[in-house]
């Protein structure tokens, strides 16, 4: 039996920035401006729900299928806070965006979009070459991106790769994402009183660029010139696709075609997709049918896992309720993995991480475990400080592991033994193998009173896949 504290400490001593500084990574597609709004029980406008009646069914908020009005938006915002759930929606109304700007205090602007966050993160920890697909050269992005990031620039009829600091940013397009970071506690909005069970965030995207999942055309046409130099591609932004602007077929077909060509050029390229919440059944089905077979790995939180594993159910009917346990989440993981048994699927949840994958050898499983531990260290820095400035930040992390995470791994292990022929021990070593899959899990570092939640899942998934990728 290993001691998890000793394993964490040993991993930290063995790993240095030299293990990743020669890595080359492609990152795309969603890059935007995040506008941060903080909500606490004391700061929230008590009259926020004036002039509207929330539609309730059996005491639960009924979520509209689309957000076309301020009333629709408030249904999602209150639902998110009431349940402590991370939700993300897309709006196409400038009126709604203006209402948010005038009704809430925007704390600050920062780089947003999973691709933008991950690209900046990789440069901060000194990954050598990070090639970012920019969907727009909007002037708002110029000072928010790491200047040494690379991107493909069109020059007449040809392309070249340039550092961000050399690129001209002249576009002006709607690329605002409003991040409502809310705290747990007792809320009172008009006559509605409820308890928010945990800190989390709610995201409203007013974005006419990333909602079409636009990508740099040079990443397709110029790819034969650079692709062989890269071992990892992390792609995201697919759940922002808005069929009101273009059909899902028209949005996704060029991307799938590009990925298929990438695989032909560089069969060893590992392609990871970081998901976000999608409440459109048709969109989820399209992503699963066309994107999942073309990639190697996906990353999800509990909400995304629930949505994408429940293929034929309407979101409004889905509610884990009291089933937020490792066993319930594994059942969803296994359901999804059974449909796509070639995928590596990473679930990041409060207290523990799980990765289910095709059967891997013991050394590969140990590497995956080490990668999860590193992602836990970096996530702790992100949660505590709000930003990761360098690789060295992880050496200042207070090592306080989640006891609840350990207990959930223990419960899950006994469940696995009752269902499968199992080799290994999930709660003792973090590694299990069955005749159908391998499962790697760790208890994570616990951060009391986290300062930053935005981008935390992206940090966890991207660091894990970075350290789990072979050179």
Coordinates of C-alpha atoms in Angstrom, one line a residue:
X1 CA 0.0 0.0 0.0
X2 CA 1.3 3.4 -0.9
X3 CA 1.0 6.5 1.2
X4 CA -0.6 9.2 -0.9
X5 CA 1.2 12.0 0.9
X6 CA 4.6 10.3 0.2
X7 CA 3.6 9.6 -3.4
X8 CA 2.7 13.3 -3.9
X9 CA 6.0 14.4 -2.4
X10 CA 8.0 11.9 -4.3
X11 CA 6.4 12.9 -7.6
X12 CA 7.2 16.6 -6.9
X13 CA 10.9 15.7 -6.3
X14 CA 11.1 13.7 -9.5
X15 CA 9.4 16.0 -11.9
X16 CA 10.8 19.3 -13.1
X17 CA 10.1 21.8 -15.9
X18 CA 12.8 20.0 -18.0
X19 CA 10.3 17.2 -18.5
X20 CA 8.0 19.4 -20.5
X21 CA 10.1 22.3 -21.7
X22 CA 10.9 20.6 -25.0
X23 CA 7.2 19.7 -25.7
X24 CA 5.4 21.3 -28.6
X25 CA 1.7 21.7 -28.3
X26 CA -1.1 23.0 -30.6
X27 CA -4.0 24.7 -28.9
X28 CA -7.4 25.8 -30.4
X29 CA -10.0 27.0 -30.9
X30 CA -11.9 29.3 -28.5
X31 CA -10.2 32.5 -27.5
X32 CA -12.2 35.4 -26.0
X33 CA -12.3 38.1 -23.3
X34 CA -13.5 37.0 -19.9
X35 CA -15.3 39.6 -17.8
X36 CA -15.3 38.6 -14.2
X37 CA -18.3 39.3 -12.0
X38 CA -18.2 38.2 -8.3
X39 CA -21.5 37.2 -6.5
X40 CA -21.8 36.6 -2.8
X41 CA -24.9 36.4 -0.5
X42 CA -24.0 39.9 0.7
X43 CA -23.2 41.5 -2.6
X44 CA -26.0 40.2 -4.8
X45 CA -28.8 42.6 -5.6
X46 CA -31.7 41.4 -3.4
X47 CA -34.1 42.8 -6.0
X48 CA -32.5 40.9 -8.9
X49 CA -35.8 39.0 -9.7
X50 CA -38.0 42.1 -9.8
X51 CA -40.7 42.0 -12.5
X52 CA -40.2 38.3 -13.3
X53 CA -41.6 35.1 -12.0
X54 CA -39.3 32.1 -12.0
X55 CA -41.0 29.0 -13.5
X56 CA -40.9 26.2 -11.0
X57 CA -41.9 22.6 -11.1
X58 CA -41.8 20.6 -7.9
X59 CA -39.7 23.3 -6.3
X60 CA -37.1 23.2 -9.1
X61 CA -36.4 25.8 -11.7
X62 CA -37.5 24.9 -15.2
X63 CA -34.8 25.8 -17.6
X64 CA -35.8 27.2 -21.0
X65 CA -34.2 25.4 -24.1
X66 CA -32.8 28.7 -25.4
X67 CA -31.9 32.0 -23.8
X68 CA -33.7 34.8 -25.7
X69 CA -34.4 37.2 -22.9
X70 CA -33.2 38.6 -19.6
X71 CA -35.9 36.4 -17.9
X72 CA -34.5 33.3 -19.6
X73 CA -31.0 34.3 -18.4
X74 CA -32.1 34.7 -14.8
X75 CA -33.6 31.2 -14.8
X76 CA -30.1 29.8 -15.6
X77 CA -28.2 32.1 -13.2
X78 CA -30.4 31.3 -10.2
X79 CA -30.5 27.6 -11.1
X80 CA -26.7 27.6 -11.2
X81 CA -26.3 29.3 -7.8
X82 CA -29.1 27.4 -6.2
X83 CA -27.5 24.0 -7.1
X84 CA -23.9 25.1 -6.9
X85 CA -23.5 23.9 -10.5
X86 CA -21.1 25.1 -13.2
X87 CA -23.2 26.1 -16.2
X88 CA -22.4 27.8 -19.5
X89 CA -24.9 29.4 -22.0
X90 CA -24.7 31.3 -25.2
X91 CA -26.7 34.5 -26.0
X92 CA -26.9 36.3 -29.3
X93 CA -28.7 39.4 -28.0
X94 CA -26.7 42.6 -27.6
X95 CA -29.6 43.8 -25.3
X96 CA -28.8 40.9 -22.8
X97 CA -25.1 41.8 -22.9
X98 CA -25.8 45.4 -22.3
X99 CA -28.1 44.5 -19.4
X100 CA -25.3 42.4 -17.8
X101 CA -22.8 45.3 -18.2
X102 CA -25.2 47.8 -16.5
X103 CA -26.6 45.5 -13.8
X104 CA -23.3 44.0 -12.4
X105 CA -19.9 45.2 -11.4
X106 CA -17.2 43.8 -13.7
X107 CA -14.1 43.2 -11.6
X108 CA -11.6 42.8 -14.4
X109 CA -11.0 41.6 -18.0
X110 CA -8.7 38.6 -18.6
X111 CA -7.9 36.1 -21.4
X112 CA -10.8 33.6 -21.8
X113 CA -11.8 30.7 -23.7
X114 CA -10.4 27.3 -23.0
X115 CA -7.8 27.6 -25.7
X116 CA -6.7 31.0 -24.6
X117 CA -6.4 30.0 -21.0
X118 CA -4.5 26.8 -21.8
X119 CA -2.1 28.5 -24.2
X120 CA -1.2 31.2 -21.7
X121 CA -0.8 28.5 -19.0
X122 CA 1.6 26.4 -21.1
X123 CA 3.8 29.4 -21.7
X124 CA 3.8 30.4 -18.1
X125 CA 5.3 27.0 -17.2
X126 CA 7.7 27.2 -20.1
X127 CA 6.4 24.7 -22.6
X128 CA 8.7 25.5 -25.5
X129 CA 6.4 25.9 -28.6
X130 CA 2.7 26.6 -28.1
X131 CA 1.0 27.2 -31.4
X132 CA -2.4 28.9 -30.9
X133 CA -5.2 29.0 -33.4
X134 CA -6.6 32.5 -33.1
X135 CA -10.2 32.8 -34.4
X136 CA -9.9 36.6 -34.6
X137 CA -7.1 39.1 -34.4
X138 CA -9.3 41.3 -32.1
X139 CA -7.6 44.3 -30.6
X140 CA -8.9 43.3 -27.1
X141 CA -6.7 40.2 -27.2
X142 CA -3.4 41.8 -27.9
X143 CA -2.4 42.6 -24.3
X144 CA -4.1 39.5 -22.8
X145 CA -2.1 36.8 -24.6
X146 CA 1.4 35.7 -23.7
X147 CA 3.7 37.5 -26.2
X148 CA 5.8 34.5 -26.9
X149 CA 2.9 32.4 -28.1
X150 CA 3.0 31.3 -31.7
X151 CA 0.2 31.6 -34.3
X152 CA -0.1 31.2 -38.1
X153 CA -0.3 34.5 -40.0
X154 CA -1.5 34.9 -43.6
X155 CA 0.8 36.9 -45.8
X156 CA -0.7 37.5 -49.2
X157 CA -1.1 34.0 -50.6
X158 CA 1.3 32.3 -48.1
X159 CA 1.5 31.7 -44.4
X160 CA 4.2 31.9 -41.7
X161 CA 4.4 31.3 -38.0
X162 CA 5.0 34.4 -35.8
X163 CA 5.1 35.2 -32.2
X164 CA 2.0 37.1 -30.8
X165 CA 4.1 40.1 -30.0
X166 CA 4.8 40.5 -33.8
X167 CA 1.2 40.2 -34.9
X168 CA -1.1 43.1 -35.8
X169 CA -4.4 43.0 -33.9
X170 CA -6.9 45.1 -35.8
X171 CA -10.3 43.3 -35.7
X172 CA -13.3 44.4 -33.5
X173 CA -15.9 41.6 -32.9
X174 CA -18.2 40.5 -30.0
X175 CA -16.0 38.1 -28.0
X176 CA -17.2 38.8 -24.4
X177 CA -17.8 36.0 -21.9
X178 CA -19.3 37.1 -18.6
X179 CA -18.1 34.9 -15.7
X180 CA -20.3 35.0 -12.6
X181 CA -18.2 33.6 -9.8
X182 CA -20.6 32.8 -7.0
X183 CA -19.8 31.8 -3.4
X184 CA -21.6 29.3 -1.3
X185 CA -24.0 30.5 1.4
X186 CA -27.6 31.6 2.1
X187 CA -29.1 33.7 -0.7
X188 CA -32.2 35.9 -0.6
X189 CA -33.6 37.2 -3.9
X190 CA -36.9 38.9 -3.5
X191 CA -39.0 36.3 -1.7
X192 CA -36.8 33.4 -3.0
X193 CA -34.5 32.0 -0.3
X194 CA -32.1 29.2 -0.8
X195 CA -28.7 27.8 0.2
X196 CA -25.9 27.6 -2.4
X197 CA -24.0 24.4 -1.5
X198 CA -20.6 25.2 -3.0
X199 CA -18.6 27.9 -4.8
X200 CA -18.8 27.7 -8.6
X201 CA -19.3 29.7 -11.7
X202 CA -21.9 30.5 -14.3
X203 CA -20.8 31.7 -17.8
X204 CA -22.8 33.8 -20.3
X205 CA -21.1 34.0 -23.7
X206 CA -21.9 36.9 -26.1
X207 CA -19.7 35.9 -28.9
X208 CA -20.2 35.9 -32.6
X209 CA -16.8 34.4 -33.4
X210 CA -16.4 31.4 -31.1
X211 CA -20.0 30.4 -31.5
X212 CA -19.1 29.5 -35.1
X213 CA -16.0 27.6 -33.8
X214 CA -13.9 29.7 -36.1
X215 CA -10.3 28.6 -36.5
X216 CA -7.2 30.0 -38.2
X217 CA -7.4 28.9 -41.8
X218 CA -3.6 28.6 -41.9
X219 CA -3.9 25.7 -39.4
X220 CA -5.4 23.7 -42.1
X221 CA -3.7 24.9 -45.3
X222 CA -0.2 25.3 -43.7
X223 CA -0.3 22.2 -41.4
X224 CA 2.0 20.0 -43.6
X225 CA 4.8 22.5 -42.9
X226 CA 4.7 22.3 -39.1
X227 CA 2.5 19.4 -37.9
X228 CA 5.2 16.7 -37.7
X229 CA 7.0 18.8 -35.0
X230 CA 4.0 18.5 -32.6
X231 CA 3.1 15.6 -30.3
X232 CA -0.1 17.1 -28.7
X233 CA -3.1 19.1 -29.8
X234 CA -5.7 20.3 -27.3
X235 CA -8.9 21.5 -28.9
X236 CA -12.0 23.1 -27.4
X237 CA -14.9 25.4 -28.0
X238 CA -17.2 22.9 -29.7
X239 CA -20.0 23.4 -27.2
X240 CA -20.3 27.0 -28.1
X241 CA -21.5 26.2 -31.6
X242 CA -24.7 28.1 -32.2
X243 CA -27.0 26.6 -34.8
X244 CA -28.9 29.8 -35.0
X245 CA -25.9 31.2 -36.8
X246 CA -25.0 28.2 -39.0
X247 CA -25.9 24.5 -39.0
X248 CA -23.9 22.1 -36.9
X249 CA -22.9 20.3 -40.1
X250 CA -21.4 23.5 -41.6
X251 CA -19.7 24.4 -38.3
X252 CA -18.1 21.1 -37.6
X253 CA -17.4 19.6 -41.0
X254 CA -14.3 21.8 -41.7
X255 CA -12.9 20.9 -38.3
X256 CA -13.4 17.2 -38.7
X257 CA -11.9 17.3 -42.1
X258 CA -8.8 19.1 -40.7
X259 CA -8.4 16.6 -37.9
X260 CA -8.6 13.7 -40.3
X261 CA -5.9 15.3 -42.4
X262 CA -3.8 16.0 -39.3
X263 CA -3.9 12.3 -38.5
X264 CA -2.7 11.4 -41.9
X265 CA 0.2 13.8 -41.7
X266 CA 1.2 12.9 -38.2
X267 CA -0.4 9.6 -36.9
X268 CA 1.4 10.0 -33.6
X269 CA -0.3 13.3 -32.8
X270 CA -2.4 12.9 -29.6
X271 CA -5.6 15.0 -29.9
X272 CA -7.4 15.9 -26.7
X273 CA -10.8 17.7 -26.6
X274 CA -11.8 19.7 -23.6
X275 CA -15.6 19.8 -23.4
X276 CA -18.0 22.3 -21.8
X277 CA -21.7 22.2 -20.9
X278 CA -24.0 21.7 -23.8
X279 CA -27.8 21.9 -23.3
X280 CA -28.6 21.2 -26.9
X281 CA -29.3 17.5 -27.5
X282 CA -28.7 17.8 -31.3
X283 CA -25.4 19.6 -30.7
X284 CA -24.2 16.9 -28.2
X285 CA -25.2 14.1 -30.5
X286 CA -23.3 15.8 -33.4
X287 CA -20.2 16.2 -31.3
X288 CA -20.3 12.6 -30.1
X289 CA -21.1 11.1 -33.6
X290 CA -18.5 13.1 -35.6
X291 CA -15.8 14.4 -33.2
X292 CA -15.4 11.6 -30.6
X293 CA -14.3 9.0 -33.2
X294 CA -11.7 11.4 -34.6
X295 CA -9.8 12.2 -31.3
X296 CA -7.9 10.3 -28.7
X297 CA -9.0 11.9 -25.4
X298 CA -11.6 14.1 -23.8
X299 CA -11.9 16.0 -20.5
X300 CA -15.1 16.5 -18.5
X301 CA -16.4 17.8 -15.2
X302 CA -19.4 16.2 -13.6
X303 CA -21.9 18.3 -15.4
X304 CA -20.4 17.6 -18.8
X305 CA -20.1 13.9 -18.0
X306 CA -23.8 13.8 -17.1
X307 CA -24.8 15.6 -20.3
X308 CA -22.6 13.7 -22.8
X309 CA -23.2 10.2 -21.3
X310 CA -27.0 10.6 -21.2
X311 CA -27.3 10.5 -25.0
X312 CA -31.1 10.3 -25.4
X313 CA -32.3 12.3 -22.4
X314 CA -33.4 15.9 -22.3
X315 CA -31.2 18.0 -20.0
X316 CA -34.2 19.2 -17.9
X317 CA -34.9 15.6 -17.0
X318 CA -31.4 14.9 -15.8
X319 CA -30.5 15.4 -12.2
X320 CA -28.0 13.3 -10.2
X321 CA -29.4 14.7 -7.0
X322 CA -28.0 12.7 -4.2
X323 CA -26.1 10.5 -6.6
X324 CA -23.0 12.7 -6.7
X325 CA -20.8 9.8 -5.8
X326 CA -17.7 8.2 -7.4
X327 CA -19.8 5.1 -8.2
X328 CA -22.5 7.1 -10.0
X329 CA -19.9 9.0 -11.9
X330 CA -18.0 5.9 -12.8
X331 CA -21.3 4.4 -14.2
X332 CA -21.6 7.4 -16.4
X333 CA -17.9 7.2 -17.4
X334 CA -18.3 3.5 -18.3
X335 CA -21.4 4.1 -20.3
X336 CA -19.6 6.7 -22.4
X337 CA -16.5 4.7 -22.6
X338 CA -18.5 1.7 -23.8
X339 CA -19.7 3.7 -26.7
X340 CA -16.2 5.0 -27.6
X341 CA -13.8 2.4 -26.2
X342 CA -10.8 4.0 -27.9
X343 CA -11.1 7.2 -25.8
X344 CA -9.1 8.3 -22.8
X345 CA -11.8 10.1 -20.6
X346 CA -10.6 12.3 -17.8
X347 CA -13.2 13.3 -15.1
X348 CA -12.1 16.1 -12.7
X349 CA -14.3 16.4 -9.6
X350 CA -14.0 18.0 -6.2
X351 CA -11.7 15.7 -4.2
X352 CA -10.6 13.3 -6.8
X353 CA -9.7 12.7 -10.5
X354 CA -10.5 9.6 -12.6
X355 CA -9.2 8.6 -16.0
X356 CA -10.7 5.6 -17.8
X357 CA -8.9 4.3 -20.9
X358 CA -8.3 1.3 -23.1
X359 CA -6.1 -1.2 -21.2
X360 CA -2.6 0.2 -20.7
X361 CA 0.5 -1.3 -19.2
X362 CA 1.7 -0.7 -15.6
X363 CA 4.4 1.8 -16.6
X364 CA 1.9 3.8 -18.7
X365 CA -0.6 3.7 -15.8
X366 CA 2.1 5.0 -13.4
X367 CA 2.8 7.8 -15.9
X368 CA -0.9 8.6 -16.0
X369 CA -1.0 8.7 -12.2
X370 CA 2.0 11.0 -12.1
X371 CA 0.3 13.3 -14.6
X372 CA -2.9 13.5 -12.5
X373 CA -0.8 14.3 -9.4
X374 CA 0.9 17.1 -11.3
X375 CA -2.5 18.4 -12.5
X376 CA -3.6 18.4 -8.8
X377 CA -0.5 20.5 -7.8
X378 CA -1.1 23.1 -10.5
X379 CA -4.9 23.2 -9.8
X380 CA -4.1 23.9 -6.2
X381 CA -2.0 26.9 -7.3
X382 CA -4.7 28.1 -9.6
X383 CA -7.4 27.8 -6.9
X384 CA -5.4 29.4 -4.2
X385 CA -3.7 32.3 -6.1
X386 CA -6.0 32.7 -9.1
X387 CA -3.1 32.5 -11.5
X388 CA -0.1 30.3 -12.2
X389 CA 3.0 32.5 -12.9
X390 CA 5.7 29.8 -13.3
X391 CA 6.5 26.1 -12.9
X392 CA 8.1 26.9 -9.5
X393 CA 4.7 27.8 -8.0
X394 CA 3.9 24.2 -7.3
X395 CA 6.7 24.0 -4.8
X396 CA 4.8 26.3 -2.5
X397 CA 1.6 24.2 -2.4
X398 CA 0.4 23.2 1.1
X399 CA -0.1 19.4 0.8
X400 CA -3.5 18.8 2.3
X401 CA -5.2 15.9 0.5
X402 CA -9.0 15.4 0.3
X403 CA -10.1 12.7 2.8
X404 CA -13.4 12.6 1.0
X405 CA -11.7 12.0 -2.3
X406 CA -9.8 9.0 -0.7
X407 CA -13.1 7.6 0.7
X408 CA -14.8 7.9 -2.7
X409 CA -11.9 6.0 -4.4
X410 CA -12.3 3.3 -1.7
X411 CA -16.0 3.0 -2.3
X412 CA -15.5 2.9 -6.0
X413 CA -12.9 0.2 -5.7
X414 CA -15.3 -2.1 -3.9
X415 CA -17.9 -1.4 -6.5
X416 CA -15.5 -2.4 -9.2
X417 CA -14.6 -5.6 -7.5
X418 CA -18.3 -6.5 -7.4
X419 CA -18.7 -5.9 -11.2
X420 CA -15.5 -6.8 -12.8
X421 CA -12.4 -9.0 -12.6
X422 CA -10.0 -6.5 -11.1
X423 CA -6.3 -6.3 -10.9
X424 CA -4.8 -3.6 -8.6
X425 CA -6.3 -1.4 -5.9
X426 CA -7.8 2.0 -6.7
X427 CA -7.6 3.6 -3.3
X428 CA -4.2 2.1 -2.3
X429 CA -2.3 2.6 -5.6
X430 CA -4.6 4.6 -7.8
X431 CA -4.4 2.0 -10.6
X432 CA -6.9 -0.7 -11.6
X433 CA -7.1 -2.9 -14.6
X434 CA -10.1 -5.0 -15.8
X435 CA -10.5 -7.1 -18.9
X436 CA -12.2 -4.1 -20.5
X437 CA -10.4 -1.0 -19.4
X438 CA -7.8 0.6 -17.2
X439 CA -8.8 3.1 -14.5
X440 CA -6.4 5.6 -12.8
X441 CA -7.6 7.8 -9.9
X442 CA -6.1 10.0 -7.2
X443 CA -7.3 12.0 -4.2
X444 CA -6.6 15.7 -4.9
X445 CA -5.2 18.5 -3.0
X446 CA -7.8 20.4 -0.9
X447 CA -7.8 24.2 -1.1
X448 CA -9.9 26.0 1.5
X449 CA -11.6 29.2 0.3
X450 CA -10.4 29.1 -3.4
X451 CA -9.7 32.4 -5.0
X452 CA -10.3 31.4 -8.6
X453 CA -12.6 28.9 -10.2
X454 CA -12.6 30.1 -13.9
X455 CA -10.3 27.9 -16.0
X456 CA -9.7 25.4 -13.1
X457 CA -11.0 22.4 -15.1
X458 CA -9.0 23.5 -18.2
X459 CA -5.9 23.7 -16.0
X460 CA -6.5 20.2 -14.6
X461 CA -7.2 18.5 -17.9
X462 CA -4.5 20.3 -19.9
X463 CA -1.7 19.7 -17.4
X464 CA -2.7 16.0 -17.0
X465 CA -2.6 15.4 -20.8
X466 CA 0.6 17.4 -21.2
X467 CA 2.5 15.2 -18.6
X468 CA 0.8 12.1 -19.9
X469 CA 2.0 12.7 -23.5
X470 CA 5.1 11.0 -24.8
X471 CA 7.7 13.1 -26.5

